[in-house]
């Protein structure tokens, strides 16, 4: 905690000019990187994203009672005996909530995460202007602590269809705490989230690996395989 | 068969930790790679996808009676005398069904494939919440066995518009077998499939080859060609 | 002409196996490459698409009276004195029609082109299931032959909303010829065209050049420029 | 100014053939590069886009009273102490208006910019055929000149739903000037803008950095982190 707040000051200095502008945005972004360095496994995918290191590009909205950040986390891959790769851990859209503690001040130390799986992303991007969704996670689902921490995310359309209430509830029986964050999101902001999540979805699934160097057909395929593969290319 | 089941055990060991978690997902993924290595021609495109080898990133849903996987297969290209390339075999979205044989147990050995052509993908991604589609394939269409195996894929909207029944029927007169798989798919899961298939479609067609190094106009074009090519650039 | 028909035979040989299969698709594809080599300026963009040479990946539909191919043509760029580049000739979606001359036989020599500009593509991809569009081109618009050749493309929704009639009219006063092609297109096929054209559109405009190596801010910006550029980043 | 008009003449020469064709398009494009070279910080992102230098690919529409260009500007990134990067200045969609001064003549020197933030882009791409939007910017918001210059962008749907009026109002109390640009935009042109902006949005946010070399999971994650990261991959 002490450590966090120190890094917090450092971050503030980093973007002090922006702070004079009363721009909270960059605080979040700066803190963000801190939070990640304490979540090594989250950023594994990026860690390996080549020489350029990790990239932090959260989409953040700051409202009266809390802030909400949306950030993609890439999948990880495992090498098979064959030398091929398969998706080991699917990517997620990481939602992070942290509370307001005053005029344009937010307490990043009290942040809570909620990672949307590809299917949950599918549910979000298919929401109409009048629809609502709710998701439940148990972070310790398969451990001895199963059931001790319950997270629920709710996305409720506003009556007038001009936005949503996005709220996260975290009940922690171990720490005997209950936290609730509510962030009103405009249609414009939700459209950014939907568009960016639709863009990210194939990447979370590992399908962006489709964009590879130009493949050329090998000729080493037995006639049996040819027959079997024919229906693949058959067009009606 | 013996061979397959042996590899099956190997795969289980591979992701045993996940299995304790009662997570069927990874069984499918692991087996997947096996199935592909026995379908060389399927994965030709990936085989040539550069040093990194093939990548397996199926989107799988596990339901009571069967599991369904959705996976893109890239097109293959043929070199022309000119040194240019043209699409030889179009890519497909490979659907794979395999039956449940108990609580969270699925029999990959009894899998059946159905490869959606670009046009069939177009039909899938244009489906409304109340619409249904049906596709028919004859894997041996042009061989002496034509008509011996008939596959039909049906996507039926649920009455309440909250999902689809995806079912595959395979009638094999050679083996005297009839197999039927039915997988209920939620709106969220179907949205993932539609979004991922829309992303994949240009790749199946080979259009992702558009994203190439920055082209620069050559000056070697005769005036005749210039005139002919003018209407290309003409904007109304 | 003689030359063309010779190459035509060569092409047929190339994919003769496919022809036995009565698959017209590959004839078009094979001929396609020929047609392009006689349209150097069309394929400039691809010609320069790096070591891999040009890539031919048309989406073709073969119907009773004619065939229709849809194929993206990339923009070309011109170097400025500054060393920067700007789009010189915008890309187009090239539509090619050629007539049927018998059972699964099509006469590529009588093909006609119609190149959709980015704005015309915008019109196509915004068409609803009941809407229709019409486009007019004069290939020699700015030459002495202006008005001598008139091309009109019409996309008419079917009464039942299950597809479109795509037809091209070419009136050539120089050759005293009038040609008309009509190709019925299903909703599935039109969805492929719309999805692929939406994917291609930013590339035709040159916007795919956005996906470049990770940029890092330079510190060489005068305060004046800073102030002016501030509103760029300002978020409301 | 003198300098600008000289470069203006050079540009005209550059695309004189086009000008005979009465094609204003290329004037804008040519001038564009000029305008940018006087906005170094705008094009920082492109400046660093690798060896190939900056790329200018505006989408321009020329109407009776004014012209409008739409052009993406990439975000800039800052290096953190950790060596990682975070978005420093988000990208924008730069709208540029300049007035007509005669038949197919436009005065680039009197151009005005309006940079749409990601959230404003979200608002634009979610507009229905009957909807309207309005945006307000104060370029000097945080300087001593705050409030001296007020820009408002209005996008008004036409009564018949077949397009929009896009207008920019700039009230400058320092120069005692008021400028107004009105550009009617067809549905086709607006569709191009929406499609291209949707494509660009993830890039403006820095999310295109997702498309990186194939990541592989590291094994250096403590069990604590494992537990914490588990809910990330958990699929319901």
PDB file of N, CA, C and O in Angstrom, chain C residues 109-153:
ATOM      1  N   UNK C 109     -13.609 -13.593 -72.958  1.00  0.00           N
ATOM      2  CA  UNK C 109     -13.129 -12.582 -73.911  1.00  0.00           C
ATOM      3  C   UNK C 109     -14.123 -11.421 -74.021  1.00  0.00           C
ATOM      4  O   UNK C 109     -13.747 -10.310 -74.370  1.00  0.00           O
ATOM      5  N   UNK C 110     -15.378 -11.687 -73.687  1.00  0.00           N
ATOM      6  CA  UNK C 110     -16.395 -10.638 -73.808  1.00  0.00           C
ATOM      7  C   UNK C 110     -16.696  -9.984 -72.466  1.00  0.00           C
ATOM      8  O   UNK C 110     -17.767  -9.409 -72.268  1.00  0.00           O
ATOM      9  N   UNK C 111     -15.748 -10.030 -71.567  1.00  0.00           N
ATOM     10  CA  UNK C 111     -15.942  -9.458 -70.221  1.00  0.00           C
ATOM     11  C   UNK C 111     -16.095  -7.938 -70.280  1.00  0.00           C
ATOM     12  O   UNK C 111     -15.612  -7.281 -71.203  1.00  0.00           O
ATOM     13  N   UNK C 112     -16.775  -7.383 -69.301  1.00  0.00           N
ATOM     14  CA  UNK C 112     -16.880  -5.929 -69.128  1.00  0.00           C
ATOM     15  C   UNK C 112     -16.603  -5.588 -67.663  1.00  0.00           C
ATOM     16  O   UNK C 112     -17.058  -6.301 -66.770  1.00  0.00           O
ATOM     17  N   UNK C 113     -15.829  -4.498 -67.436  1.00  0.00           N
ATOM     18  CA  UNK C 113     -15.469  -4.079 -66.088  1.00  0.00           C
ATOM     19  C   UNK C 113     -16.331  -2.921 -65.614  1.00  0.00           C
ATOM     20  O   UNK C 113     -16.777  -2.098 -66.422  1.00  0.00           O
ATOM     21  N   UNK C 114     -16.532  -2.852 -64.299  1.00  0.00           N
ATOM     22  CA  UNK C 114     -17.142  -1.671 -63.690  1.00  0.00           C
ATOM     23  C   UNK C 114     -16.472  -1.479 -62.329  1.00  0.00           C
ATOM     24  O   UNK C 114     -16.610  -2.330 -61.443  1.00  0.00           O
ATOM     25  N   UNK C 115     -15.713  -0.412 -62.177  1.00  0.00           N
ATOM     26  CA  UNK C 115     -14.927  -0.201 -60.955  1.00  0.00           C
ATOM     27  C   UNK C 115     -15.649   0.704 -59.964  1.00  0.00           C
ATOM     28  O   UNK C 115     -15.837   1.884 -60.232  1.00  0.00           O
ATOM     29  N   UNK C 116     -16.047   0.136 -58.830  1.00  0.00           N
ATOM     30  CA  UNK C 116     -16.769   0.921 -57.828  1.00  0.00           C
ATOM     31  C   UNK C 116     -15.790   1.757 -57.003  1.00  0.00           C
ATOM     32  O   UNK C 116     -14.881   1.210 -56.369  1.00  0.00           O
ATOM     33  N   UNK C 117     -15.998   3.071 -56.986  1.00  0.00           N
ATOM     34  CA  UNK C 117     -15.172   3.965 -56.168  1.00  0.00           C
ATOM     35  C   UNK C 117     -15.532   3.765 -54.703  1.00  0.00           C
ATOM     36  O   UNK C 117     -16.584   3.191 -54.390  1.00  0.00           O
ATOM     37  N   UNK C 118     -14.689   4.244 -53.775  1.00  0.00           N
ATOM     38  CA  UNK C 118     -15.032   4.142 -52.350  1.00  0.00           C
ATOM     39  C   UNK C 118     -16.446   4.634 -52.042  1.00  0.00           C
ATOM     40  O   UNK C 118     -17.188   3.962 -51.322  1.00  0.00           O
ATOM     41  N   UNK C 119     -16.836   5.774 -52.628  1.00  0.00           N
ATOM     42  CA  UNK C 119     -18.178   6.287 -52.334  1.00  0.00           C
ATOM     43  C   UNK C 119     -19.261   5.366 -52.894  1.00  0.00           C
ATOM     44  O   UNK C 119     -20.285   5.149 -52.249  1.00  0.00           O
ATOM     45  N   UNK C 120     -19.011   4.794 -54.073  1.00  0.00           N
ATOM     46  CA  UNK C 120     -19.983   3.849 -54.629  1.00  0.00           C
ATOM     47  C   UNK C 120     -20.050   2.587 -53.782  1.00  0.00           C
ATOM     48  O   UNK C 120     -21.116   1.996 -53.593  1.00  0.00           O
ATOM     49  N   UNK C 121     -18.909   2.184 -53.231  1.00  0.00           N
ATOM     50  CA  UNK C 121     -18.901   1.045 -52.309  1.00  0.00           C
ATOM     51  C   UNK C 121     -19.737   1.388 -51.074  1.00  0.00           C
ATOM     52  O   UNK C 121     -20.526   0.564 -50.596  1.00  0.00           O
ATOM     53  N   UNK C 122     -19.602   2.622 -50.588  1.00  0.00           N
ATOM     54  CA  UNK C 122     -20.409   3.055 -49.449  1.00  0.00           C
ATOM     55  C   UNK C 122     -21.887   2.934 -49.743  1.00  0.00           C
ATOM     56  O   UNK C 122     -22.680   2.549 -48.879  1.00  0.00           O
ATOM     57  N   UNK C 123     -22.250   3.255 -50.975  1.00  0.00           N
ATOM     58  CA  UNK C 123     -23.653   3.151 -51.371  1.00  0.00           C
ATOM     59  C   UNK C 123     -24.093   1.681 -51.394  1.00  0.00           C
ATOM     60  O   UNK C 123     -25.181   1.337 -50.932  1.00  0.00           O
ATOM     61  N   UNK C 124     -23.223   0.815 -51.887  1.00  0.00           N
ATOM     62  CA  UNK C 124     -23.566  -0.608 -51.960  1.00  0.00           C
ATOM     63  C   UNK C 124     -23.726  -1.222 -50.566  1.00  0.00           C
ATOM     64  O   UNK C 124     -24.711  -1.904 -50.282  1.00  0.00           O
ATOM     65  N   UNK C 125     -22.774  -0.955 -49.672  1.00  0.00           N
ATOM     66  CA  UNK C 125     -22.812  -1.637 -48.363  1.00  0.00           C
ATOM     67  C   UNK C 125     -23.891  -1.051 -47.451  1.00  0.00           C
ATOM     68  O   UNK C 125     -24.204  -1.633 -46.413  1.00  0.00           O
ATOM     69  N   UNK C 126     -24.487   0.097 -47.849  1.00  0.00           N
ATOM     70  CA  UNK C 126     -25.558   0.656 -47.006  1.00  0.00           C
ATOM     71  C   UNK C 126     -26.944   0.283 -47.542  1.00  0.00           C
ATOM     72  O   UNK C 126     -27.958   0.750 -47.026  1.00  0.00           O
ATOM     73  N   UNK C 127     -26.982  -0.556 -48.569  1.00  0.00           N
ATOM     74  CA  UNK C 127     -28.264  -0.939 -49.159  1.00  0.00           C
ATOM     75  C   UNK C 127     -29.035  -1.883 -48.251  1.00  0.00           C
ATOM     76  O   UNK C 127     -28.482  -2.868 -47.764  1.00  0.00           O
ATOM     77  N   UNK C 128     -30.303  -1.570 -48.038  1.00  0.00           N
ATOM     78  CA  UNK C 128     -31.166  -2.453 -47.281  1.00  0.00           C
ATOM     79  C   UNK C 128     -31.737  -3.538 -48.185  1.00  0.00           C
ATOM     80  O   UNK C 128     -31.602  -3.459 -49.409  1.00  0.00           O
ATOM     81  N   UNK C 129     -32.374  -4.552 -47.594  1.00  0.00           N
ATOM     82  CA  UNK C 129     -32.881  -5.698 -48.370  1.00  0.00           C
ATOM     83  C   UNK C 129     -33.953  -5.316 -49.397  1.00  0.00           C
ATOM     84  O   UNK C 129     -34.239  -6.088 -50.299  1.00  0.00           O
ATOM     85  N   UNK C 130     -34.527  -4.109 -49.251  1.00  0.00           N
ATOM     86  CA  UNK C 130     -35.596  -3.708 -50.182  1.00  0.00           C
ATOM     87  C   UNK C 130     -35.133  -2.586 -51.112  1.00  0.00           C
ATOM     88  O   UNK C 130     -35.885  -2.116 -51.959  1.00  0.00           O
ATOM     89  N   UNK C 131     -33.886  -2.127 -50.939  1.00  0.00           N
ATOM     90  CA  UNK C 131     -33.426  -0.958 -51.687  1.00  0.00           C
ATOM     91  C   UNK C 131     -32.753  -1.337 -53.003  1.00  0.00           C
ATOM     92  O   UNK C 131     -32.339  -2.475 -53.215  1.00  0.00           O
ATOM     93  N   UNK C 132     -32.650  -0.347 -53.875  1.00  0.00           N
ATOM     94  CA  UNK C 132     -31.984  -0.515 -55.158  1.00  0.00           C
ATOM     95  C   UNK C 132     -31.036   0.660 -55.399  1.00  0.00           C
ATOM     96  O   UNK C 132     -31.197   1.725 -54.798  1.00  0.00           O
ATOM     97  N   UNK C 133     -30.034   0.454 -56.254  1.00  0.00           N
ATOM     98  CA  UNK C 133     -29.100   1.528 -56.591  1.00  0.00           C
ATOM     99  C   UNK C 133     -28.788   1.472 -58.076  1.00  0.00           C
ATOM    100  O   UNK C 133     -28.961   0.434 -58.718  1.00  0.00           O
ATOM    101  N   UNK C 134     -28.315   2.598 -58.601  1.00  0.00           N
ATOM    102  CA  UNK C 134     -27.871   2.619 -59.989  1.00  0.00           C
ATOM    103  C   UNK C 134     -26.652   3.537 -60.097  1.00  0.00           C
ATOM    104  O   UNK C 134     -26.585   4.575 -59.441  1.00  0.00           O
ATOM    105  N   UNK C 135     -25.666   3.108 -60.867  1.00  0.00           N
ATOM    106  CA  UNK C 135     -24.435   3.876 -61.018  1.00  0.00           C
ATOM    107  C   UNK C 135     -24.140   4.049 -62.513  1.00  0.00           C
ATOM    108  O   UNK C 135     -24.397   3.138 -63.304  1.00  0.00           O
ATOM    109  N   UNK C 136     -23.601   5.210 -62.882  1.00  0.00           N
ATOM    110  CA  UNK C 136     -23.277   5.483 -64.285  1.00  0.00           C
ATOM    111  C   UNK C 136     -21.802   5.857 -64.423  1.00  0.00           C
ATOM    112  O   UNK C 136     -21.296   6.679 -63.648  1.00  0.00           O
ATOM    113  N   UNK C 137     -21.120   5.249 -65.364  1.00  0.00           N
ATOM    114  CA  UNK C 137     -19.717   5.578 -65.631  1.00  0.00           C
ATOM    115  C   UNK C 137     -19.526   5.890 -67.109  1.00  0.00           C
ATOM    116  O   UNK C 137     -20.204   5.318 -67.962  1.00  0.00           O
ATOM    117  N   UNK C 138     -18.605   6.813 -67.374  1.00  0.00           N
ATOM    118  CA  UNK C 138     -18.155   7.069 -68.738  1.00  0.00           C
ATOM    119  C   UNK C 138     -16.648   6.881 -68.753  1.00  0.00           C
ATOM    120  O   UNK C 138     -15.895   7.771 -68.357  1.00  0.00           O
ATOM    121  N   UNK C 139     -16.187   5.720 -69.189  1.00  0.00           N
ATOM    122  CA  UNK C 139     -14.751   5.394 -69.086  1.00  0.00           C
ATOM    123  C   UNK C 139     -13.872   6.443 -69.767  1.00  0.00           C
ATOM    124  O   UNK C 139     -12.749   6.679 -69.337  1.00  0.00           O
ATOM    125  N   UNK C 140     -14.407   7.079 -70.809  1.00  0.00           N
ATOM    126  CA  UNK C 140     -13.562   8.043 -71.538  1.00  0.00           C
ATOM    127  C   UNK C 140     -13.917   9.469 -71.166  1.00  0.00           C
ATOM    128  O   UNK C 140     -13.634  10.412 -71.912  1.00  0.00           O
ATOM    129  N   UNK C 141     -14.549   9.602 -70.019  1.00  0.00           N
ATOM    130  CA  UNK C 141     -15.095  10.879 -69.563  1.00  0.00           C
ATOM    131  C   UNK C 141     -14.306  12.101 -70.017  1.00  0.00           C
ATOM    132  O   UNK C 141     -14.859  13.046 -70.541  1.00  0.00           O
ATOM    133  N   UNK C 142     -12.989  12.078 -69.837  1.00  0.00           N
ATOM    134  CA  UNK C 142     -12.227  13.314 -70.063  1.00  0.00           C
ATOM    135  C   UNK C 142     -11.451  13.281 -71.365  1.00  0.00           C
ATOM    136  O   UNK C 142     -10.635  14.150 -71.638  1.00  0.00           O
ATOM    137  N   UNK C 143     -11.688  12.264 -72.165  1.00  0.00           N
ATOM    138  CA  UNK C 143     -10.954  12.209 -73.443  1.00  0.00           C
ATOM    139  C   UNK C 143     -11.850  12.740 -74.567  1.00  0.00           C
ATOM    140  O   UNK C 143     -12.997  13.119 -74.332  1.00  0.00           O
ATOM    141  N   UNK C 144     -11.318  12.708 -75.773  1.00  0.00           N
ATOM    142  CA  UNK C 144     -12.107  13.165 -76.925  1.00  0.00           C
ATOM    143  C   UNK C 144     -13.298  12.232 -77.158  1.00  0.00           C
ATOM    144  O   UNK C 144     -14.264  12.590 -77.805  1.00  0.00           O
ATOM    145  N   UNK C 145     -13.215  11.034 -76.582  1.00  0.00           N
ATOM    146  CA  UNK C 145     -14.303  10.065 -76.770  1.00  0.00           C
ATOM    147  C   UNK C 145     -15.405  10.197 -75.730  1.00  0.00           C
ATOM    148  O   UNK C 145     -16.294   9.338 -75.660  1.00  0.00           O
ATOM    149  N   UNK C 146     -15.329  11.250 -74.946  1.00  0.00           N
ATOM    150  CA  UNK C 146     -16.321  11.412 -73.872  1.00  0.00           C
ATOM    151  C   UNK C 146     -17.724  11.172 -74.408  1.00  0.00           C
ATOM    152  O   UNK C 146     -18.076  11.663 -75.483  1.00  0.00           O
ATOM    153  N   UNK C 147     -18.504  10.401 -73.677  1.00  0.00           N
ATOM    154  CA  UNK C 147     -19.898  10.177 -74.045  1.00  0.00           C
ATOM    155  C   UNK C 147     -20.095   9.065 -75.058  1.00  0.00           C
ATOM    156  O   UNK C 147     -21.218   8.634 -75.303  1.00  0.00           O
ATOM    157  N   UNK C 148     -18.995   8.574 -75.631  1.00  0.00           N
ATOM    158  CA  UNK C 148     -19.123   7.530 -76.652  1.00  0.00           C
ATOM    159  C   UNK C 148     -19.451   6.173 -76.033  1.00  0.00           C
ATOM    160  O   UNK C 148     -20.139   5.354 -76.625  1.00  0.00           O
ATOM    161  N   UNK C 149     -18.929   5.933 -74.820  1.00  0.00           N
ATOM    162  CA  UNK C 149     -19.214   4.680 -74.122  1.00  0.00           C
ATOM    163  C   UNK C 149     -19.936   4.999 -72.811  1.00  0.00           C
ATOM    164  O   UNK C 149     -19.458   5.830 -72.031  1.00  0.00           O
ATOM    165  N   UNK C 150     -21.100   4.405 -72.640  1.00  0.00           N
ATOM    166  CA  UNK C 150     -21.846   4.651 -71.401  1.00  0.00           C
ATOM    167  C   UNK C 150     -22.102   3.333 -70.698  1.00  0.00           C
ATOM    168  O   UNK C 150     -22.665   2.404 -71.286  1.00  0.00           O
ATOM    169  N   UNK C 151     -21.660   3.261 -69.440  1.00  0.00           N
ATOM    170  CA  UNK C 151     -21.886   2.057 -68.638  1.00  0.00           C
ATOM    171  C   UNK C 151     -22.858   2.385 -67.518  1.00  0.00           C
ATOM    172  O   UNK C 151     -22.728   3.424 -66.868  1.00  0.00           O
ATOM    173  N   UNK C 152     -23.848   1.513 -67.295  1.00  0.00           N
ATOM    174  CA  UNK C 152     -24.714   1.706 -66.127  1.00  0.00           C
ATOM    175  C   UNK C 152     -24.859   0.391 -65.380  1.00  0.00           C
ATOM    176  O   UNK C 152     -25.092  -0.660 -65.985  1.00  0.00           O
ATOM    177  N   UNK C 153     -24.645   0.478 -64.092  1.00  0.00           N
ATOM    178  CA  UNK C 153     -24.769  -0.689 -63.211  1.00  0.00           C
ATOM    179  C   UNK C 153     -26.025  -0.513 -62.378  1.00  0.00           C
ATOM    180  O   UNK C 153     -26.247   0.549 -61.784  1.00  0.00           O
TER     181      UNK C 153
END
